[in-house]
Amino acid sequence: MNPIIPLYKQADRLIVRSKDCYVYDSENREYIDFESGDWAANLGHSNSHINSVIKTQIDKLIHDGLRFRSNESELLSIKILDKLGLDNGQCVFLNSGSEAVNLGITIAKKLTGRKKILKIDSSYLSAYGHGQISDDNSELINIPFDNFEAISDIDLNEVAVFVFEPGNSFGLIKYPNVEFVKIVASEVKRFGGLLMANEVTAGFGRTGKWFGFEHYEFHPDIVSVGKAIGNGYPISGVAISSMVAELFPKFQFRYAQSHQNDALGCAIGIEVIETIDRDDLITESFKKGEYFKQRLAQLQAKYQNIITDIRARGLMLAMDLSTSENADILYNQLIERCILVGFKERTIRFMPPLTIKYEDIDKLTDAISEIITCMD
């Protein structure tokens, strides 16, 4: 019996090492990873710069406890606030993206005195918690995707926060209309609510910009980050604007977590930001994303009866197939060819490391063409 509790379906293959865009199993088969692990290894697996920082930091300071400050946590906060454009804001660092989203929502509810959470219906909040939301989900308002008329049906006087996720959509990669997001955000602010960007998946270059909300006229009061901030190491964070930071002391809000602001995770986060800057990976994400999108568009033109839609922004791409059965066949046959992609319903998903090689994009699209030719 496998000693691991089966909480998520796993392939019957044992991964033993990884490097850059590749992972290797116990039989030394090399797989091209178009999912960056679980959308986290934006700089590639076992990145040498990150590894070097880890080796140095573990001999210096790993865990410092809640009672103290560290140079690492303060410097990471400064760097993230600068990238977010949140001058004079503040940050806290946690373990998982879900925890960061949960804490961000809790802060918004505390500061506004309201309980309702607004999100686009396709958006993912977190694996648990939802800001201490009621068990019956009565505090959660789902506005239909790109439905302008639905905005007027919502009592915005009750909304604490509009949580905007710019792209993931439960792994289906759906990008809301820019004008729709602008109107929802404007109305929420007009009625005294706060704006929160869930950047756990879209952040740190994934969409060809530092953060996914930069594709929109959206100016967040709160931002949650995760996944890529640690390049596979478990660290997440919540950033708040100067306006929220000024209000914060009045509410005597307390939150304690054992590994809050741990120095090791923060040192990794600092190096992630510096590596993205040094290697110009935002530009690389945009350029490679454009090339990737063109290759997928060529496939769609060739197999119009099988490939029904392409969605892309930087290196966050998706391809819809005509049926879930076809998507399942493609997903599994790509695994047999040692190519790892995402799969949900009719959607095949691509979120490779920003360091992906053009030739690996070609290998993937050529393999897709060969497999679909047999379906057609």
PDB file of N, CA and C in Angstrom, residues 18-23 33 43-47 353 355-356:
ATOM      1  N   SER A  18      14.622  16.948 -10.310  1.00  0.00           N
ATOM      2  CA  SER A  18      14.132  17.909 -11.299  1.00  0.00           C
ATOM      3  C   SER A  18      15.210  18.948 -11.573  1.00  0.00           C
ATOM      4  N   LYS A  19      15.119  19.552 -12.750  1.00  0.00           N
ATOM      5  CA  LYS A  19      16.037  20.616 -13.111  1.00  0.00           C
ATOM      6  C   LYS A  19      15.418  21.456 -14.220  1.00  0.00           C
ATOM      7  N   ASP A  20      15.346  22.752 -13.988  1.00  0.00           N
ATOM      8  CA  ASP A  20      14.807  23.713 -14.949  1.00  0.00           C
ATOM      9  C   ASP A  20      13.380  23.325 -15.350  1.00  0.00           C
ATOM     10  N   CYS A  21      13.145  23.002 -16.604  1.00  0.00           N
ATOM     11  CA  CYS A  21      11.794  22.672 -17.068  1.00  0.00           C
ATOM     12  C   CYS A  21      11.534  21.170 -17.109  1.00  0.00           C
ATOM     13  N   TYR A  22      12.382  20.391 -16.466  1.00  0.00           N
ATOM     14  CA  TYR A  22      12.307  18.941 -16.585  1.00  0.00           C
ATOM     15  C   TYR A  22      12.236  18.272 -15.214  1.00  0.00           C
ATOM     16  N   VAL A  23      11.473  17.188 -15.155  1.00  0.00           N
ATOM     17  CA  VAL A  23      11.459  16.324 -13.975  1.00  0.00           C
ATOM     18  C   VAL A  23      11.793  14.906 -14.429  1.00  0.00           C
ATOM     19  N   ASP A  33       7.989  19.727 -18.164  1.00  0.00           N
ATOM     20  CA  ASP A  33       6.935  20.114 -17.227  1.00  0.00           C
ATOM     21  C   ASP A  33       6.279  21.420 -17.668  1.00  0.00           C
ATOM     22  N   LEU A  43      10.742  29.994 -12.041  1.00  0.00           N
ATOM     23  CA  LEU A  43      12.156  30.127 -12.435  1.00  0.00           C
ATOM     24  C   LEU A  43      12.760  28.800 -12.862  1.00  0.00           C
ATOM     25  N   GLY A  44      11.928  27.767 -12.924  1.00  0.00           N
ATOM     26  CA  GLY A  44      12.421  26.430 -13.234  1.00  0.00           C
ATOM     27  C   GLY A  44      12.759  25.674 -11.966  1.00  0.00           C
ATOM     28  N   HIS A  45      12.667  24.359 -12.035  1.00  0.00           N
ATOM     29  CA  HIS A  45      12.958  23.519 -10.873  1.00  0.00           C
ATOM     30  C   HIS A  45      14.437  23.585 -10.498  1.00  0.00           C
ATOM     31  N   SER A  46      14.689  23.506  -9.207  1.00  0.00           N
ATOM     32  CA  SER A  46      16.073  23.461  -8.683  1.00  0.00           C
ATOM     33  C   SER A  46      16.931  24.569  -9.281  1.00  0.00           C
ATOM     34  N   ASN A  47      16.377  25.764  -9.316  1.00  0.00           N
ATOM     35  CA  ASN A  47      17.103  26.922  -9.859  1.00  0.00           C
ATOM     36  C   ASN A  47      18.387  27.151  -9.061  1.00  0.00           C
ATOM     37  N   PRO A 353       7.517  26.848 -16.677  1.00  0.00           N
ATOM     38  CA  PRO A 353       8.451  27.833 -16.137  1.00  0.00           C
ATOM     39  C   PRO A 353       8.724  28.937 -17.161  1.00  0.00           C
ATOM     40  N   THR A 355      11.357  30.009 -17.933  1.00  0.00           N
ATOM     41  CA  THR A 355      12.621  29.653 -18.585  1.00  0.00           C
ATOM     42  C   THR A 355      12.441  28.603 -19.683  1.00  0.00           C
ATOM     43  N   ILE A 356      11.206  28.251 -20.002  1.00  0.00           N
ATOM     44  CA  ILE A 356      10.941  27.225 -21.012  1.00  0.00           C
ATOM     45  C   ILE A 356      11.653  27.558 -22.321  1.00  0.00           C
TER      46      ILE A 356
END
